[in-house]
């Protein structure tokens, strides 16, 4: 796979350089941005990517062409960041969890259970100095962080009703590659299994894993509710994305083009984040309507028990994520994970 990525990167670099040269000569050959992602086109991320394409091409008057590749058409979870770093694609929107395995462990702070109570609190982090500081950490890895995109809050699903920590014991749960998420499921006595997003439906269907955690929109668009009897409304964690672009490519763009792309990204971000809440609400309604999964609501006492069970995760991963960062994050939110 690495050889294929390298080959694609060489072709992409040649094409981009050619486009810029031709453009400087006065011709109309556009600069191509390949935007790859792993979810469906009708998810919050998919819709935001399409909006960025529309606005980028409009604001640059055709100087830029954005090609969006959804649903792991080009690369799976584990491949896409390497593809970006090598220049085989120019833009991605990986989940926060994906940066830990490449050495930017600080982004796993977003994976801590119950650290974000709501989207308003999230905005205080992503739109403030802490969010900007985190994006800067990506530059030594050959990428520039452009924006934070929402997916939403996660729910737990399985073929067993999950209302107490003990209900998770021994079950195999699919997770993204994140040491924080590993610790989270181990705190519940479950067995975490890292797996690409594109493989989750089949793994649930065949019993390779027993359950998973995801947002309503991801559960619905990937039809996970069709192979899971129960979905417990926990809102225990958050899935968000960081839009990143290959740094060398970005820095090499003409200043006026980069300025218009920045404008397009800001507007696409506002649009996509606005769509996120709606898409999750609509997906929940469709899941209820299908009747294939029972939606389980926790009582206040059950919710408190789940929170208590997962609190040791904060101590377990402090040395990895950084206790000062966790403290800064909690100070910024002004909330405790227990309420």
CSV table of C-alpha atoms in Angstrom, one decimal:
chain,number,residue,atom,x,y,z
A,1,UNK,CA,0.0,0.0,0.0
A,2,UNK,CA,2.8,2.4,0.8
A,3,UNK,CA,4.3,1.9,-2.7
A,4,UNK,CA,0.8,2.7,-4.2
A,5,UNK,CA,0.6,5.9,-2.1
A,6,UNK,CA,4.1,6.9,-3.1
A,7,UNK,CA,3.2,6.4,-6.8
A,8,UNK,CA,0.0,8.4,-6.4
A,9,UNK,CA,2.0,11.2,-4.6
A,10,UNK,CA,4.5,11.4,-7.4
A,11,UNK,CA,1.7,11.8,-10.0
A,12,UNK,CA,-0.1,14.3,-7.8
A,13,UNK,CA,3.0,16.4,-7.2
A,14,UNK,CA,3.7,16.5,-11.0
A,15,UNK,CA,0.1,17.5,-11.8
A,16,UNK,CA,0.0,20.2,-9.2
A,17,UNK,CA,3.3,21.7,-10.2
A,18,UNK,CA,2.2,21.6,-13.8
A,19,UNK,CA,-1.1,23.3,-13.0
A,20,UNK,CA,0.6,26.1,-11.2
A,21,UNK,CA,3.1,26.7,-14.0
A,22,UNK,CA,0.4,26.6,-16.6
A,23,UNK,CA,-1.7,29.0,-14.5
A,24,UNK,CA,1.2,31.4,-14.2
A,25,UNK,CA,1.5,31.3,-18.0
A,26,UNK,CA,-2.0,32.5,-18.3
A,27,UNK,CA,-3.9,29.3,-19.2
A,28,UNK,CA,-6.9,28.0,-17.4
A,29,UNK,CA,-5.6,24.6,-16.1
A,30,UNK,CA,-6.9,24.5,-12.5
A,31,UNK,CA,-5.0,23.5,-9.3
A,32,UNK,CA,-6.5,20.2,-8.2
A,33,UNK,CA,-7.3,19.5,-4.5
A,34,UNK,CA,-8.1,15.9,-3.8
A,35,UNK,CA,-10.2,15.8,-0.6
A,36,UNK,CA,-10.5,12.3,0.7
A,37,UNK,CA,-12.7,11.1,3.6
A,38,UNK,CA,-14.1,7.9,5.0
A,39,UNK,CA,-17.7,8.6,5.7
A,40,UNK,CA,-20.8,8.8,3.5
A,41,UNK,CA,-21.5,11.9,1.4
A,42,UNK,CA,-24.8,12.7,3.3
A,43,UNK,CA,-23.1,12.9,6.8
A,44,UNK,CA,-22.1,16.3,8.4
A,45,UNK,CA,-18.5,15.8,7.1
A,46,UNK,CA,-19.6,14.8,3.7
A,47,UNK,CA,-21.9,17.8,3.3
A,48,UNK,CA,-19.3,20.2,4.6
A,49,UNK,CA,-16.7,18.8,2.1
A,50,UNK,CA,-19.2,19.3,-0.8
A,51,UNK,CA,-19.9,22.9,0.4
A,52,UNK,CA,-16.2,23.6,0.5
A,53,UNK,CA,-15.8,22.3,-3.0
A,54,UNK,CA,-18.7,24.5,-4.2
A,55,UNK,CA,-17.3,27.7,-2.5
A,56,UNK,CA,-13.6,27.1,-3.3
A,57,UNK,CA,-14.3,26.7,-7.0
A,58,UNK,CA,-16.6,29.8,-6.9
A,59,UNK,CA,-14.3,32.1,-5.0
A,60,UNK,CA,-11.2,31.2,-7.0
A,61,UNK,CA,-13.1,31.6,-10.3
A,62,UNK,CA,-12.1,28.2,-11.4
A,63,UNK,CA,-8.4,28.4,-10.5
A,64,UNK,CA,-9.0,25.5,-8.1
A,65,UNK,CA,-10.9,22.3,-8.7
A,66,UNK,CA,-11.8,20.3,-5.6
A,67,UNK,CA,-12.3,16.5,-6.1
A,68,UNK,CA,-14.2,15.0,-3.1
A,69,UNK,CA,-13.8,11.2,-2.5
A,70,UNK,CA,-16.1,10.0,0.2
A,71,UNK,CA,-16.7,6.5,1.8
A,72,UNK,CA,-13.0,5.5,1.8
A,73,UNK,CA,-13.0,5.5,-2.0
A,74,UNK,CA,-9.3,6.4,-2.0
A,75,UNK,CA,-7.9,5.5,1.4
A,76,UNK,CA,-9.1,3.9,4.6
A,77,UNK,CA,-8.6,5.3,8.1
A,78,UNK,CA,-5.1,4.0,8.6
A,79,UNK,CA,-3.9,5.0,5.2
A,80,UNK,CA,-5.2,8.5,4.7
A,81,UNK,CA,-2.8,10.5,6.9
A,82,UNK,CA,0.2,8.9,5.3
A,83,UNK,CA,-1.3,9.7,1.9
A,84,UNK,CA,-1.7,13.3,2.9
A,85,UNK,CA,1.9,13.6,4.3
A,86,UNK,CA,3.3,12.0,1.1
A,87,UNK,CA,1.2,14.4,-1.1
A,88,UNK,CA,-1.0,11.7,-2.7
A,89,UNK,CA,-4.0,13.7,-1.5
A,90,UNK,CA,-4.1,17.4,-0.5
A,91,UNK,CA,-6.9,17.6,2.0
A,92,UNK,CA,-8.5,15.4,4.7
A,93,UNK,CA,-10.8,15.8,7.6
A,94,UNK,CA,-9.7,13.0,10.0
A,95,UNK,CA,-11.3,12.6,13.4
A,96,UNK,CA,-9.4,13.9,16.4
A,97,UNK,CA,-8.5,10.4,17.4
A,98,UNK,CA,-6.4,9.8,14.2
A,99,UNK,CA,-3.6,12.1,15.2
A,100,UNK,CA,-2.5,10.1,18.3
A,101,UNK,CA,-1.0,7.2,16.3
A,102,UNK,CA,1.2,9.7,14.2
A,103,UNK,CA,2.6,11.3,17.3
A,104,UNK,CA,0.2,14.2,18.1
A,105,UNK,CA,-1.3,12.6,21.2
A,106,UNK,CA,-2.7,15.9,22.5
A,107,UNK,CA,-5.7,15.6,20.1
A,108,UNK,CA,-6.8,12.5,22.1
A,109,UNK,CA,-8.0,14.9,24.8
A,110,UNK,CA,-11.2,15.2,22.8
A,111,UNK,CA,-11.7,11.5,23.3
A,112,UNK,CA,-11.9,11.7,27.1
A,113,UNK,CA,-15.4,10.6,28.3
A,114,UNK,CA,-17.8,13.3,29.2
A,115,UNK,CA,-15.2,16.1,28.8
A,116,UNK,CA,-17.6,18.0,26.5
A,117,UNK,CA,-21.1,18.5,27.8
A,118,UNK,CA,-22.5,20.4,24.7
A,119,UNK,CA,-21.6,22.1,21.5
A,120,UNK,CA,-21.5,25.6,23.0
A,121,UNK,CA,-18.8,24.4,25.4
A,122,UNK,CA,-16.9,22.8,22.5
A,123,UNK,CA,-16.9,26.1,20.6
A,124,UNK,CA,-15.1,27.8,23.5
A,125,UNK,CA,-12.3,25.3,23.0
A,126,UNK,CA,-12.1,25.1,19.2
A,127,UNK,CA,-12.7,28.7,18.5
A,128,UNK,CA,-10.3,30.0,21.2
A,129,UNK,CA,-6.5,30.0,21.8
A,130,UNK,CA,-6.5,26.4,22.9
A,131,UNK,CA,-7.9,25.2,19.6
A,132,UNK,CA,-5.4,27.3,17.7
A,133,UNK,CA,-2.5,26.0,19.9
A,134,UNK,CA,-3.5,22.4,19.1
A,135,UNK,CA,-3.6,23.1,15.3
A,136,UNK,CA,0.0,24.4,15.5
A,137,UNK,CA,1.1,21.0,16.7
A,138,UNK,CA,0.3,19.5,13.3
A,139,UNK,CA,2.8,21.6,11.4
A,140,UNK,CA,5.9,19.5,12.2
A,141,UNK,CA,4.0,16.5,10.8
A,142,UNK,CA,3.8,18.2,7.4
A,143,UNK,CA,0.2,19.4,7.6
A,144,UNK,CA,-1.6,22.6,8.3
A,145,UNK,CA,-4.8,22.6,10.3
A,146,UNK,CA,-7.5,24.7,8.8
A,147,UNK,CA,-10.7,24.1,10.8
A,148,UNK,CA,-12.6,22.0,13.3
A,149,UNK,CA,-15.7,20.2,12.0
A,150,UNK,CA,-18.4,18.6,14.1
A,151,UNK,CA,-19.9,15.2,13.8
A,152,UNK,CA,-21.7,15.0,17.2
A,153,UNK,CA,-22.0,13.1,20.4
A,154,UNK,CA,-21.5,9.4,20.6
A,155,UNK,CA,-24.0,6.7,21.6
A,156,UNK,CA,-23.3,3.0,22.6
A,157,UNK,CA,-24.8,0.2,20.6
A,158,UNK,CA,-24.9,-3.6,21.0
A,159,UNK,CA,-27.1,-6.6,20.7
A,160,UNK,CA,-27.5,-6.4,24.5
A,161,UNK,CA,-29.2,-3.7,26.4
A,162,UNK,CA,-26.5,-1.4,27.9
A,163,UNK,CA,-27.7,0.5,31.0
A,164,UNK,CA,-24.9,-0.2,33.5
A,165,UNK,CA,-21.1,-0.5,33.4
A,166,UNK,CA,-21.4,-4.2,34.1
A,167,UNK,CA,-23.4,-4.7,30.9
A,168,UNK,CA,-20.3,-3.9,28.8
A,169,UNK,CA,-18.2,-6.6,30.5
A,170,UNK,CA,-16.6,-9.0,28.0
A,171,UNK,CA,-18.2,-7.4,25.0
A,172,UNK,CA,-15.9,-6.6,22.0
A,173,UNK,CA,-16.3,-2.9,20.9
A,174,UNK,CA,-15.0,-1.4,17.7
A,175,UNK,CA,-13.0,1.7,18.4
A,176,UNK,CA,-10.9,4.2,16.4
A,177,UNK,CA,-7.2,4.0,17.0
A,178,UNK,CA,-7.0,5.9,20.3
A,179,UNK,CA,-5.3,4.9,23.6
A,180,UNK,CA,-7.9,7.0,25.4
A,181,UNK,CA,-10.8,5.0,23.8
A,182,UNK,CA,-9.0,1.8,24.7
A,183,UNK,CA,-8.8,2.9,28.3
A,184,UNK,CA,-12.4,4.0,28.2
A,185,UNK,CA,-13.7,0.5,27.2
A,186,UNK,CA,-11.3,-1.3,29.5
A,187,UNK,CA,-12.7,0.8,32.4
A,188,UNK,CA,-16.1,-0.8,31.6
A,189,UNK,CA,-14.6,-4.3,31.4
A,190,UNK,CA,-15.1,-4.4,27.6
A,191,UNK,CA,-12.6,-5.5,25.0
A,192,UNK,CA,-11.6,-2.6,22.6
A,193,UNK,CA,-10.8,-3.6,19.0
A,194,UNK,CA,-9.3,-1.0,16.5
A,195,UNK,CA,-11.0,-1.2,13.2
A,196,UNK,CA,-11.4,0.9,10.1
A,197,UNK,CA,-14.7,2.7,9.8
A,198,UNK,CA,-15.6,1.2,6.5
A,199,UNK,CA,-15.4,-2.3,8.0
A,200,UNK,CA,-17.7,-1.8,11.0
A,201,UNK,CA,-21.0,-2.7,9.5
A,202,UNK,CA,-19.8,-6.1,8.3
A,203,UNK,CA,-18.0,-6.8,11.6
A,204,UNK,CA,-21.2,-6.1,13.6
A,205,UNK,CA,-23.2,-8.2,11.1
A,206,UNK,CA,-20.9,-11.2,11.4
A,207,UNK,CA,-20.2,-10.9,15.1
A,208,UNK,CA,-16.5,-10.1,14.8
A,209,UNK,CA,-17.4,-7.3,17.3
A,210,UNK,CA,-20.4,-7.0,19.6
A,211,UNK,CA,-20.9,-3.3,19.7
A,212,UNK,CA,-19.6,0.1,18.8
A,213,UNK,CA,-19.8,3.8,19.7
A,214,UNK,CA,-20.8,6.5,17.2
A,215,UNK,CA,-23.0,9.5,16.4
A,216,UNK,CA,-26.6,9.1,15.3
A,217,UNK,CA,-25.7,10.2,11.7
A,218,UNK,CA,-22.9,7.7,11.4
A,219,UNK,CA,-25.0,4.9,12.8
A,220,UNK,CA,-27.8,5.6,10.4
A,221,UNK,CA,-25.9,6.3,7.2
A,222,UNK,CA,-23.8,3.2,7.7
A,223,UNK,CA,-26.9,1.1,8.6
A,224,UNK,CA,-25.4,0.0,11.9
A,225,UNK,CA,-28.9,0.2,13.5
A,226,UNK,CA,-29.9,-2.7,11.1
A,227,UNK,CA,-27.4,-5.0,12.8
A,228,UNK,CA,-27.6,-3.8,16.4
A,229,UNK,CA,-30.7,-4.5,18.6
A,230,UNK,CA,-30.1,-1.7,21.1
A,231,UNK,CA,-28.6,1.8,21.0
A,232,UNK,CA,-28.2,3.5,24.4
A,233,UNK,CA,-28.3,7.3,24.3
A,234,UNK,CA,-25.3,8.1,26.4
A,235,UNK,CA,-23.7,11.2,24.8
A,236,UNK,CA,-20.6,10.0,26.6
A,237,UNK,CA,-18.1,11.2,24.0
A,238,UNK,CA,-17.6,13.5,21.0
A,239,UNK,CA,-16.6,12.9,17.4
A,240,UNK,CA,-15.1,15.8,15.6
A,241,UNK,CA,-12.7,16.3,12.8
A,242,UNK,CA,-9.8,18.5,12.0
A,243,UNK,CA,-9.5,19.7,8.4
A,244,UNK,CA,-5.9,19.4,7.4
A,245,UNK,CA,-4.0,20.2,4.2
A,246,UNK,CA,-0.6,19.1,3.0
A,247,UNK,CA,1.6,21.9,4.4
A,248,UNK,CA,4.0,22.0,1.4
A,249,UNK,CA,1.1,22.2,-1.0
A,250,UNK,CA,-0.7,24.9,1.0
A,251,UNK,CA,2.4,27.1,1.5
A,252,UNK,CA,3.1,26.8,-2.3
A,253,UNK,CA,-0.2,28.2,-3.4
A,254,UNK,CA,-0.5,31.7,-4.7
A,255,UNK,CA,-1.4,34.1,-1.8
A,256,UNK,CA,-4.7,35.2,-3.4
A,257,UNK,CA,-5.8,31.6,-4.0
A,258,UNK,CA,-5.0,30.6,-0.4
A,259,UNK,CA,-6.9,33.6,0.8
A,260,UNK,CA,-10.0,32.6,-1.1
A,261,UNK,CA,-9.7,29.0,0.0
A,262,UNK,CA,-9.5,30.2,3.6
A,263,UNK,CA,-12.7,32.2,3.1
A,264,UNK,CA,-14.4,29.1,1.5
A,265,UNK,CA,-13.3,26.9,4.5
A,266,UNK,CA,-14.7,29.3,7.1
A,267,UNK,CA,-18.1,29.4,5.4
A,268,UNK,CA,-18.1,25.6,4.8
A,269,UNK,CA,-17.2,25.1,8.5
A,270,UNK,CA,-20.1,27.3,9.6
A,271,UNK,CA,-22.4,25.5,7.2
A,272,UNK,CA,-21.2,22.0,8.1
A,273,UNK,CA,-21.4,22.6,11.9
A,274,UNK,CA,-24.9,23.9,11.5
A,275,UNK,CA,-25.9,20.8,9.6
A,276,UNK,CA,-24.4,18.5,12.2
A,277,UNK,CA,-27.0,19.0,14.8
A,278,UNK,CA,-29.8,18.7,12.2
A,279,UNK,CA,-28.4,15.5,10.6
A,280,UNK,CA,-28.1,13.8,14.0
A,281,UNK,CA,-31.6,14.7,14.9
A,282,UNK,CA,-32.9,13.5,11.6
A,283,UNK,CA,-30.9,10.3,11.8
A,284,UNK,CA,-32.3,9.6,15.3
A,285,UNK,CA,-35.8,10.1,14.0
A,286,UNK,CA,-35.1,7.7,11.1
A,287,UNK,CA,-33.6,5.1,13.4
A,288,UNK,CA,-36.7,5.2,15.6
A,289,UNK,CA,-39.0,5.1,12.6
A,290,UNK,CA,-37.2,2.0,11.2
A,291,UNK,CA,-37.9,0.1,14.4
A,292,UNK,CA,-34.8,-2.1,13.9
A,293,UNK,CA,-33.0,-0.8,17.0
A,294,UNK,CA,-34.5,-0.1,20.4
A,295,UNK,CA,-33.4,3.3,21.7
A,296,UNK,CA,-32.5,3.1,25.4
A,297,UNK,CA,-32.5,6.1,27.7
A,298,UNK,CA,-30.6,6.1,30.9
A,299,UNK,CA,-32.1,7.3,34.2
A,300,UNK,CA,-30.1,10.0,36.1
A,301,UNK,CA,-28.8,7.3,38.4
A,302,UNK,CA,-27.7,5.1,35.5
A,303,UNK,CA,-26.0,8.1,33.9
A,304,UNK,CA,-24.1,8.9,37.1
A,305,UNK,CA,-22.9,5.2,37.4
A,306,UNK,CA,-21.6,5.3,33.8
A,307,UNK,CA,-19.7,8.5,34.4
A,308,UNK,CA,-18.2,7.2,37.6
A,309,UNK,CA,-17.1,4.0,35.9
A,310,UNK,CA,-15.2,6.0,33.3
A,311,UNK,CA,-13.5,8.6,35.5
A,312,UNK,CA,-10.3,6.5,36.0
A,313,UNK,CA,-9.6,7.0,32.3
A,314,UNK,CA,-8.5,10.6,33.1
A,315,UNK,CA,-5.7,9.3,35.4
A,316,UNK,CA,-4.8,6.4,33.2
A,317,UNK,CA,-4.0,8.6,30.1
A,318,UNK,CA,-2.7,11.7,31.9
A,319,UNK,CA,0.9,10.9,31.1
A,320,UNK,CA,0.0,10.3,27.4
A,321,UNK,CA,-2.2,13.3,26.7
A,322,UNK,CA,-0.6,15.6,29.2
A,323,UNK,CA,-2.1,16.5,32.6
A,324,UNK,CA,-1.6,20.3,32.0
A,325,UNK,CA,-3.5,20.0,28.7
A,326,UNK,CA,-6.4,18.2,30.4
A,327,UNK,CA,-6.4,20.8,33.2
A,328,UNK,CA,-6.4,23.6,30.6
A,329,UNK,CA,-9.2,21.9,28.6
A,330,UNK,CA,-11.4,21.5,31.8
A,331,UNK,CA,-10.7,25.1,32.8
A,332,UNK,CA,-11.7,26.3,29.3
A,333,UNK,CA,-15.0,24.4,29.5
A,334,UNK,CA,-15.6,25.4,33.1
A,335,UNK,CA,-17.3,22.0,33.7
A,336,UNK,CA,-16.7,18.7,35.5
A,337,UNK,CA,-17.0,15.4,33.6
A,338,UNK,CA,-19.4,14.3,36.4
A,339,UNK,CA,-22.1,16.8,35.5
